[in-house]
mmCIF file of C-alpha atoms in Angstrom:
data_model
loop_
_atom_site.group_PDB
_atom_site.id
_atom_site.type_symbol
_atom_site.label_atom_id
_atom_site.label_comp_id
_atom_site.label_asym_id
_atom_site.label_seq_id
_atom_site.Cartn_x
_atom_site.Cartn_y
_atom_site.Cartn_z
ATOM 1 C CA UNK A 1 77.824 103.729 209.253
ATOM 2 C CA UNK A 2 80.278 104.324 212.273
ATOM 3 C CA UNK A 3 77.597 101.947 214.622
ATOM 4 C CA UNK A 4 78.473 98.942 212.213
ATOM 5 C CA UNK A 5 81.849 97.926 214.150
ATOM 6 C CA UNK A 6 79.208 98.108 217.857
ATOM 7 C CA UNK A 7 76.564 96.113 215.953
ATOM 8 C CA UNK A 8 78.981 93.910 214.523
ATOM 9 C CA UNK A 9 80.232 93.458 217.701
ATOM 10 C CA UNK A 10 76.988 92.837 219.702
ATOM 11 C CA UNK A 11 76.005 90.564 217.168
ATOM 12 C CA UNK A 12 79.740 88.096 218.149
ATOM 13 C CA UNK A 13 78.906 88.684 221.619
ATOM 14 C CA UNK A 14 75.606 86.941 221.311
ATOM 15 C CA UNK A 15 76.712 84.413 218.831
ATOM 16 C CA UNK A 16 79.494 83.318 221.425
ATOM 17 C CA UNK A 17 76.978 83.118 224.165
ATOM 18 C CA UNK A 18 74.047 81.703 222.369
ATOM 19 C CA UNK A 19 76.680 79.024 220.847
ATOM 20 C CA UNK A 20 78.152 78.749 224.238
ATOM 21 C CA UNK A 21 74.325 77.444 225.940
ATOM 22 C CA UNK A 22 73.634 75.594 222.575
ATOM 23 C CA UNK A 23 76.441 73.637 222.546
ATOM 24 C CA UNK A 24 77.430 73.040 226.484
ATOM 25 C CA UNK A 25 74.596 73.875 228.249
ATOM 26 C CA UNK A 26 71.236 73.137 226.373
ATOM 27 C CA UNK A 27 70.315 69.113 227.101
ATOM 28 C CA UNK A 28 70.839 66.896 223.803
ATOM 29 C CA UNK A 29 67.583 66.107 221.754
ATOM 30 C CA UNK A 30 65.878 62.905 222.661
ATOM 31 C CA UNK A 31 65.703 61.343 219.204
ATOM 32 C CA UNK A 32 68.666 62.996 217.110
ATOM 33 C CA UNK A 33 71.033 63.406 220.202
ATOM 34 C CA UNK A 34 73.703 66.001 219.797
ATOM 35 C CA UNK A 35 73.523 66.455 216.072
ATOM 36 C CA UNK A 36 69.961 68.556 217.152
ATOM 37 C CA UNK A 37 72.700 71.522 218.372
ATOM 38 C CA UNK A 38 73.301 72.534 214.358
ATOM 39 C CA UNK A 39 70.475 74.364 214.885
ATOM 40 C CA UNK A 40 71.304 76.575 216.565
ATOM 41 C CA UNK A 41 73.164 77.958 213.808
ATOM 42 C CA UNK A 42 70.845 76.646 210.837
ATOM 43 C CA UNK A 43 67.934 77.998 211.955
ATOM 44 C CA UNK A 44 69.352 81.920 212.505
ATOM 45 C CA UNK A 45 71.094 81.271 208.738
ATOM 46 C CA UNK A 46 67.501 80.792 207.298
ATOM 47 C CA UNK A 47 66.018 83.693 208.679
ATOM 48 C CA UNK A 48 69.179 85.796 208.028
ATOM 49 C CA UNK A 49 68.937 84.698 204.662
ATOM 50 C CA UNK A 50 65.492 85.431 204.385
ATOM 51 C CA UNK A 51 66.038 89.358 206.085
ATOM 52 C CA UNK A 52 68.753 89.986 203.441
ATOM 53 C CA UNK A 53 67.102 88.907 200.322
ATOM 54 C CA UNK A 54 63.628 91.107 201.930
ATOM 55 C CA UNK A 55 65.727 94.262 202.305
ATOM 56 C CA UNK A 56 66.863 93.622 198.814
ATOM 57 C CA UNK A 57 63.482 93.397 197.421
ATOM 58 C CA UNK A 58 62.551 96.518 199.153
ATOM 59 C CA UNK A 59 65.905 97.830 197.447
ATOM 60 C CA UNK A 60 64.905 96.707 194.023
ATOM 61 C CA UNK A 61 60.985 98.183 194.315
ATOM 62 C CA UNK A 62 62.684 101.533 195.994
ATOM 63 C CA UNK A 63 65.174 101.749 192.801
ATOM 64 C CA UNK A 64 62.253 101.028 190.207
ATOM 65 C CA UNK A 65 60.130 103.446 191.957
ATOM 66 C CA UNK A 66 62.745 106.018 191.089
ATOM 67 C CA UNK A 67 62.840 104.660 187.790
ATOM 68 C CA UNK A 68 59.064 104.496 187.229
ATOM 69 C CA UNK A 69 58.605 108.324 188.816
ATOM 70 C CA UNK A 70 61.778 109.887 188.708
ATOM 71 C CA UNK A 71 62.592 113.054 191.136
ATOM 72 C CA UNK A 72 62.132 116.532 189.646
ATOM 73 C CA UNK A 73 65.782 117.337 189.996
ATOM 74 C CA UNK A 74 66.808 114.167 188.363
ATOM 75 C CA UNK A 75 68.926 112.512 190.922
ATOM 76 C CA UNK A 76 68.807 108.958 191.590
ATOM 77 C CA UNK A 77 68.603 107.458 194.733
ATOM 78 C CA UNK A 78 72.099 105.374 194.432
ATOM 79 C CA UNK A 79 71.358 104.240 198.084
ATOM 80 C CA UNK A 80 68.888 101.770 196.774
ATOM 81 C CA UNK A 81 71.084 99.855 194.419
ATOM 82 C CA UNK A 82 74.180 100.127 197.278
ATOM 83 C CA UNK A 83 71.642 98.519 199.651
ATOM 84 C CA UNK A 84 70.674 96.069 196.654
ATOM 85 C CA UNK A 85 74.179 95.016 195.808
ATOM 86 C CA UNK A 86 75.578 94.582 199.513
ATOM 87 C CA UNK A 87 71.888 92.913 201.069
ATOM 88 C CA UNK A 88 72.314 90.484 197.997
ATOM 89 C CA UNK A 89 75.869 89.249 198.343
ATOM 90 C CA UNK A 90 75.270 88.485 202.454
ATOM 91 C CA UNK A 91 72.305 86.923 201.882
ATOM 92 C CA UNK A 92 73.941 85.052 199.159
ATOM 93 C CA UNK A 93 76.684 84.033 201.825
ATOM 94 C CA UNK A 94 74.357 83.114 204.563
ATOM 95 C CA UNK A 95 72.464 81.119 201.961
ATOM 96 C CA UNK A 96 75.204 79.435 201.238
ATOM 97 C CA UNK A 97 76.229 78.461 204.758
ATOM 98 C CA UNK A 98 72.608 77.139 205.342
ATOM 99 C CA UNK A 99 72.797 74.684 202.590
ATOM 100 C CA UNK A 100 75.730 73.557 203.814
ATOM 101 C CA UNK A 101 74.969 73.010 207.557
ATOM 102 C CA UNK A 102 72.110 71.641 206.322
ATOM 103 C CA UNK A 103 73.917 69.189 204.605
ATOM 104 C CA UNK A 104 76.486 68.081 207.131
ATOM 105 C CA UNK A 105 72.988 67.746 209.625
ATOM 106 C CA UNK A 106 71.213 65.462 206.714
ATOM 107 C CA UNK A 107 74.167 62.890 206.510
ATOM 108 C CA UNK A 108 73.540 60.881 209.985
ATOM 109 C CA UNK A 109 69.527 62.020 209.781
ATOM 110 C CA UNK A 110 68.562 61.162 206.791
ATOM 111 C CA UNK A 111 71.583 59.088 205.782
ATOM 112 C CA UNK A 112 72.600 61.792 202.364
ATOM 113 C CA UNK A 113 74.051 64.482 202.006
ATOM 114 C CA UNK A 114 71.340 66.055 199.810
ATOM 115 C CA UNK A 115 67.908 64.867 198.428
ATOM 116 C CA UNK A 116 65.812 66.672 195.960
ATOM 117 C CA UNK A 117 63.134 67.277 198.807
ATOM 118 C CA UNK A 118 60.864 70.352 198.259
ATOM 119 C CA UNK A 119 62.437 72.403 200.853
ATOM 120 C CA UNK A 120 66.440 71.831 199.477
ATOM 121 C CA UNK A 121 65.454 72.437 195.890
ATOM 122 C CA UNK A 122 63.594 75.666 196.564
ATOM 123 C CA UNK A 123 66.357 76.411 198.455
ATOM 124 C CA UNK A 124 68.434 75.744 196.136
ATOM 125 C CA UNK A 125 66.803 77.669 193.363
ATOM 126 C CA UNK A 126 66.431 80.610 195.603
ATOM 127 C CA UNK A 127 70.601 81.125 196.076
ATOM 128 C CA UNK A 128 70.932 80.297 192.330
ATOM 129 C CA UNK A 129 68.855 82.390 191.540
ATOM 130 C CA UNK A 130 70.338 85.775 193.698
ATOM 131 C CA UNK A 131 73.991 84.193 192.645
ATOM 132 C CA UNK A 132 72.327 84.789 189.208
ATOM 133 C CA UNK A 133 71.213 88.694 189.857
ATOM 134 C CA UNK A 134 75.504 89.133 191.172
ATOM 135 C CA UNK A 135 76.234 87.808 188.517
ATOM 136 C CA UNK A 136 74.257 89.554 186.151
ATOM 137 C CA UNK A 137 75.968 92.722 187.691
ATOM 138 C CA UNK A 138 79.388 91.830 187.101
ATOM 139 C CA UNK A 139 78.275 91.671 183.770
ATOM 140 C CA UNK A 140 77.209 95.004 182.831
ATOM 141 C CA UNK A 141 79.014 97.989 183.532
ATOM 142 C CA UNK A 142 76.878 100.966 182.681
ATOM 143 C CA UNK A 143 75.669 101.912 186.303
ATOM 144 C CA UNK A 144 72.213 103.078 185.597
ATOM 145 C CA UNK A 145 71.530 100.203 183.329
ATOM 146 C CA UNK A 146 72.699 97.272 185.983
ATOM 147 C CA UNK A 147 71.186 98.947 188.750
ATOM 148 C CA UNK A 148 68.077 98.803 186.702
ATOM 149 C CA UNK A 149 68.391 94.992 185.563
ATOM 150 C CA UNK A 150 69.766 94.088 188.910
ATOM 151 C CA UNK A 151 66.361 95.241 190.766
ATOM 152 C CA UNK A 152 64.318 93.553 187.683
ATOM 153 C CA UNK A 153 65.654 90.293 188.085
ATOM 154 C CA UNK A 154 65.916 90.680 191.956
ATOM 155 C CA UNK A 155 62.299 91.209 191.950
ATOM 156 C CA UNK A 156 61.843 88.087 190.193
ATOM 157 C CA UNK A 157 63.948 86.005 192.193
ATOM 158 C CA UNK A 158 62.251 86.826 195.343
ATOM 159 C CA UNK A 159 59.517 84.606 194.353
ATOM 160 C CA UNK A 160 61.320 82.213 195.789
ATOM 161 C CA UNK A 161 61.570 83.293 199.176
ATOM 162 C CA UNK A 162 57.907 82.528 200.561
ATOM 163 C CA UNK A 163 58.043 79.314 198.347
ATOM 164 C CA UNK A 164 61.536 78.290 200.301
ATOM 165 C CA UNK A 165 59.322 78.967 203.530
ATOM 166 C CA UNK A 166 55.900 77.459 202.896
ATOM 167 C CA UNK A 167 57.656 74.485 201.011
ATOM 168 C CA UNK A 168 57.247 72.636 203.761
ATOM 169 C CA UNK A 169 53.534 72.836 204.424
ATOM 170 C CA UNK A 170 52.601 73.220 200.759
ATOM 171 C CA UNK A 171 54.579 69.910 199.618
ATOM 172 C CA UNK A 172 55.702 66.200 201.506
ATOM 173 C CA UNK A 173 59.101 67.131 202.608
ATOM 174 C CA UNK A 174 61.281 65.342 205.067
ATOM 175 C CA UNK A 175 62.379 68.738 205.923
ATOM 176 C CA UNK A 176 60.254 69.320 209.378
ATOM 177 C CA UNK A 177 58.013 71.954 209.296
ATOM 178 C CA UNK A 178 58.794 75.337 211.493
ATOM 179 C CA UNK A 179 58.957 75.623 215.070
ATOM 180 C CA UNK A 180 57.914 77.842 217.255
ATOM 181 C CA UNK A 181 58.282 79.517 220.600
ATOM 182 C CA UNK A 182 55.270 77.060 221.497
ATOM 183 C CA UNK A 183 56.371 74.245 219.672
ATOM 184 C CA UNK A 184 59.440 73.407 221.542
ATOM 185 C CA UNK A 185 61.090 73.665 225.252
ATOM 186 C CA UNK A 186 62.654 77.138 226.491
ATOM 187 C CA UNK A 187 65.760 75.666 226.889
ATOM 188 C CA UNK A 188 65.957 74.590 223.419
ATOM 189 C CA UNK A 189 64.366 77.939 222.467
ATOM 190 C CA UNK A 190 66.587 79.781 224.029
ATOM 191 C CA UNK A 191 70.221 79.578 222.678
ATOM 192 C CA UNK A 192 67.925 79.646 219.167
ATOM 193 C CA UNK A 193 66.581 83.432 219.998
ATOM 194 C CA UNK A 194 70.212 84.465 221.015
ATOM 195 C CA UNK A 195 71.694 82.862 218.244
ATOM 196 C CA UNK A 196 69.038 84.355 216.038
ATOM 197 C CA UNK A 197 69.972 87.931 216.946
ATOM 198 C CA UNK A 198 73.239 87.342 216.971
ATOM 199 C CA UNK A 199 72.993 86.346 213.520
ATOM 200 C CA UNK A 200 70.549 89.785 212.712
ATOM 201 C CA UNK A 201 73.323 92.039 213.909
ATOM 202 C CA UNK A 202 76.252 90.544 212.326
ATOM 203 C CA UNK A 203 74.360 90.239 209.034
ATOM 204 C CA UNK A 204 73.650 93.830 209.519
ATOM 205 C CA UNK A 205 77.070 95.242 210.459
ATOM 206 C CA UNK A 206 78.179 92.869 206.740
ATOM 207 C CA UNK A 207 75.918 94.629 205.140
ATOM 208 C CA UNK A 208 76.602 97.935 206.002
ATOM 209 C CA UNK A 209 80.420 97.538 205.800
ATOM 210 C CA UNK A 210 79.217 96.182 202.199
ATOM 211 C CA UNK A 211 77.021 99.184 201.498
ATOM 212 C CA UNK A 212 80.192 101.236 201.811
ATOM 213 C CA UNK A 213 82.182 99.191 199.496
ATOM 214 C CA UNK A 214 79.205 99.580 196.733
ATOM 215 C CA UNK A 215 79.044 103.115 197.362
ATOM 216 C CA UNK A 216 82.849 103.929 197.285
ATOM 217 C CA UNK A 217 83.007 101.796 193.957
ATOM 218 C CA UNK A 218 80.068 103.291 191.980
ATOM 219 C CA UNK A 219 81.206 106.898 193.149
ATOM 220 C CA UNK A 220 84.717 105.919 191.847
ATOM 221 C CA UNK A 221 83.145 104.674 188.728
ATOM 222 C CA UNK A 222 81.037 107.515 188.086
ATOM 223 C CA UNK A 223 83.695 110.218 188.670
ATOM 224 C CA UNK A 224 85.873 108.710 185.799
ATOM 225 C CA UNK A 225 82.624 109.230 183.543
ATOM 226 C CA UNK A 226 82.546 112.829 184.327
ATOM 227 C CA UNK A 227 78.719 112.301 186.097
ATOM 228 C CA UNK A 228 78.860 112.691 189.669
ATOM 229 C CA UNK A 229 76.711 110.509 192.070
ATOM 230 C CA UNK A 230 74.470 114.099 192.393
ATOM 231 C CA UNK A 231 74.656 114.529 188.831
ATOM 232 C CA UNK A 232 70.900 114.152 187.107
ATOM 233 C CA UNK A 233 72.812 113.333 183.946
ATOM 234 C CA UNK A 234 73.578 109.671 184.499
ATOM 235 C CA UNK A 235 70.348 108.190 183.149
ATOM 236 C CA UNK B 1 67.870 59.989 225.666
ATOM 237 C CA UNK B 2 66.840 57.214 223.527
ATOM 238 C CA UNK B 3 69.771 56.436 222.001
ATOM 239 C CA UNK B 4 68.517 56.571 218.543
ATOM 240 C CA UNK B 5 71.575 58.570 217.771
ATOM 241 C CA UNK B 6 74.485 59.931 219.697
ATOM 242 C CA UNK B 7 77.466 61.486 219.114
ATOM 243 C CA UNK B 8 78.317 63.048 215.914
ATOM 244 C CA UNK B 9 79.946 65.597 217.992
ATOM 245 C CA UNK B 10 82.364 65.728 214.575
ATOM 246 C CA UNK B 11 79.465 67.179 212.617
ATOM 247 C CA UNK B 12 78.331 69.540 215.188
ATOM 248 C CA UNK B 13 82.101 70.856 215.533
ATOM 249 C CA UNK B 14 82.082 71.084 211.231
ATOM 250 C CA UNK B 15 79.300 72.541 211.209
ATOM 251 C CA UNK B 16 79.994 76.167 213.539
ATOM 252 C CA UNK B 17 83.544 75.625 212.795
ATOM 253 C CA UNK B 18 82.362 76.133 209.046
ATOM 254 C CA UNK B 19 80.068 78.805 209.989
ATOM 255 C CA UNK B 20 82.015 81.478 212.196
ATOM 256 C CA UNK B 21 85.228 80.520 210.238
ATOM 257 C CA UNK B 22 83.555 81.728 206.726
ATOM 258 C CA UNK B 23 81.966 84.697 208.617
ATOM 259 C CA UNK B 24 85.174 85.377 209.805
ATOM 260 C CA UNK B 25 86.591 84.907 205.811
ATOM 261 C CA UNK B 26 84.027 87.163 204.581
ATOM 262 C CA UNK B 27 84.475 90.091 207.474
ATOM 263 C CA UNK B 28 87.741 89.857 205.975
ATOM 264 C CA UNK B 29 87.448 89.982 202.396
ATOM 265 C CA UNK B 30 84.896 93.310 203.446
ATOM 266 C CA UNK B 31 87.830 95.246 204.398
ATOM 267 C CA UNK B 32 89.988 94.326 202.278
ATOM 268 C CA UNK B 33 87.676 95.834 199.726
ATOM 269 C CA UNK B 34 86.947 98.895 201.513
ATOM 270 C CA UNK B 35 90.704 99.828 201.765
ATOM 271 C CA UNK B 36 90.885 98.959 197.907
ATOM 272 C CA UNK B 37 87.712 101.078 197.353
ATOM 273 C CA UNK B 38 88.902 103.708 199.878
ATOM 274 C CA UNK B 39 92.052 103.683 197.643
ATOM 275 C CA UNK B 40 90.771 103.865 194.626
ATOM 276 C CA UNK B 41 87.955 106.805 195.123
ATOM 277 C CA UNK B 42 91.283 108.931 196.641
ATOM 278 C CA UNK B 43 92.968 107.921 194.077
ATOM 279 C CA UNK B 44 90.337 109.129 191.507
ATOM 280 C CA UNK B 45 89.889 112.330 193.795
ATOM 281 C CA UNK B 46 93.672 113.462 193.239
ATOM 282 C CA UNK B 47 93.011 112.638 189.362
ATOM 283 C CA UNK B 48 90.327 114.978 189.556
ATOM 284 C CA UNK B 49 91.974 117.957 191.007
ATOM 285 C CA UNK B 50 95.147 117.752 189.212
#
């Protein structure tokens, strides 16, 4: 937990230079011009997105496991739902900045603000949807019993996450279909991969800052029960 | 450049201005909760051993 502030760090280092060569130095697209250069964020807030809501599915299956096979002294991993709750809500952020920037880049593009194109609406459904499993959490206060729901309905809502990615190839979208390293020049390539990483290792220092808030919470909550984070009892 | 469209510097400038600034919003709102979570499990510690 004490890296978070250097990987939070690293991570605004890179942003500033990957921003810095996608914005000043990196030559203009030839058909969209200068409006091209919001991806250099957009791009990095998809794939953050997507990293979040995949460490919360590996959250959700690692707190069912426990509840499908529980451990012989009867403690539960909290870790899993603190990992759940924080990987959710910055996911749930960087989802929301995506749509956005996607939106201010569809407006002189494609002339709206938003269509119901494949890619938007899956998109859409997918941040509703993990809004939804917050939400849901907020809701009910018995910690075993949220943590439980919480990794149901997150496993359910990640569904959405390969159909927000192959949405494009599956369906007609005027959403373009991925790039890749091959696909498209170094230069433009390369603020993207900066920017990209940047993006990983801010999203990570969020979410373990996060983690500690979940943790610090749910211990505060369980001490007023009487049942300790190590005690088997709070089933 | 073919000129099929230029400029929009404007959207570019909402668009990471919206970005790092909400980053920035949420790093802050993160703290903030840590020092009222910090506060609150202390708080719940002296409880305890009173």
């Amino acid at each position: 937990m004490k890296l978070m502030p250097a990987v939070g760090a690293l991570g605004v280092f890179l942003l500033v230079v990957g921003s810095w060569i996608g914005l000043f130095v990196a030559p203009a697209d030839r058909f969209m011009g200068d409006i091209q250069r919001i991806m250099y964020v957009h791009v990095p807030s998809a794939w953050t997105t997507m990293v979040c809501f995949t460490v919360s599915l590996v959250a959700a299956l690692g707190w069912v496991y426990g509840v499908v096979r529980p451990a012989k002294d009867g403690q539960r991993s909290w870790g899993w739902d603190d990992a759940l709750e924080s990987s959710i809500e910055v996911g749930v952020m960087f989802g929301a900045l995506l749509v956005m920037q996607g939106m201010i880049w569809a407006k002189p593009t494609w002339g709206v603000y938003w269509t119901w194109d494949p890619r938007l609406t899956t998109v859409a459904v997918m941040e509703l949807m993990f809004v939804a499993v917050l939400a849901l959490r907020s809701f009910v206060d018995e910690p075993v019993r949220r943590a439980t729901w919480s990794a149901v309905t997150t496993l359910v809502a990640y569904v959405n996450v390969p159909l927000v990615y192959f949405s494009v190839r599956w369906w007609s979208s005027l959403h373009q279909v991925q790039s890749t390293s091959d696909s498209i020049d170094p230069e433009i390539w390369r603020p993207l991969g900066i920017n990209a990483f940047g993006f990983l290792f801010v999203a990570i220092a969020f979410m373990g800052l996060r983690t500690q808030v979940a943790r610090l919470t749910r211990e505060t909550l369980l001490a007023g029960d009487d049942v300790g984070p190590s005690a088997g009892g709070a089933r | 450049m073919t000129g099929v469209m230029q400029g929009h510097w404007d959207a570019v400038v909402l668009a990471y201005s919206l970005t790092f600034g909400s980053m920035g919003v949420y790093l802050v709102s993160v703290l903030v909760r840590t020092r009222v979570a910090l506060a609150a499990r202390e708080a719940a510690d002296q409880k305890e051993a009173s």
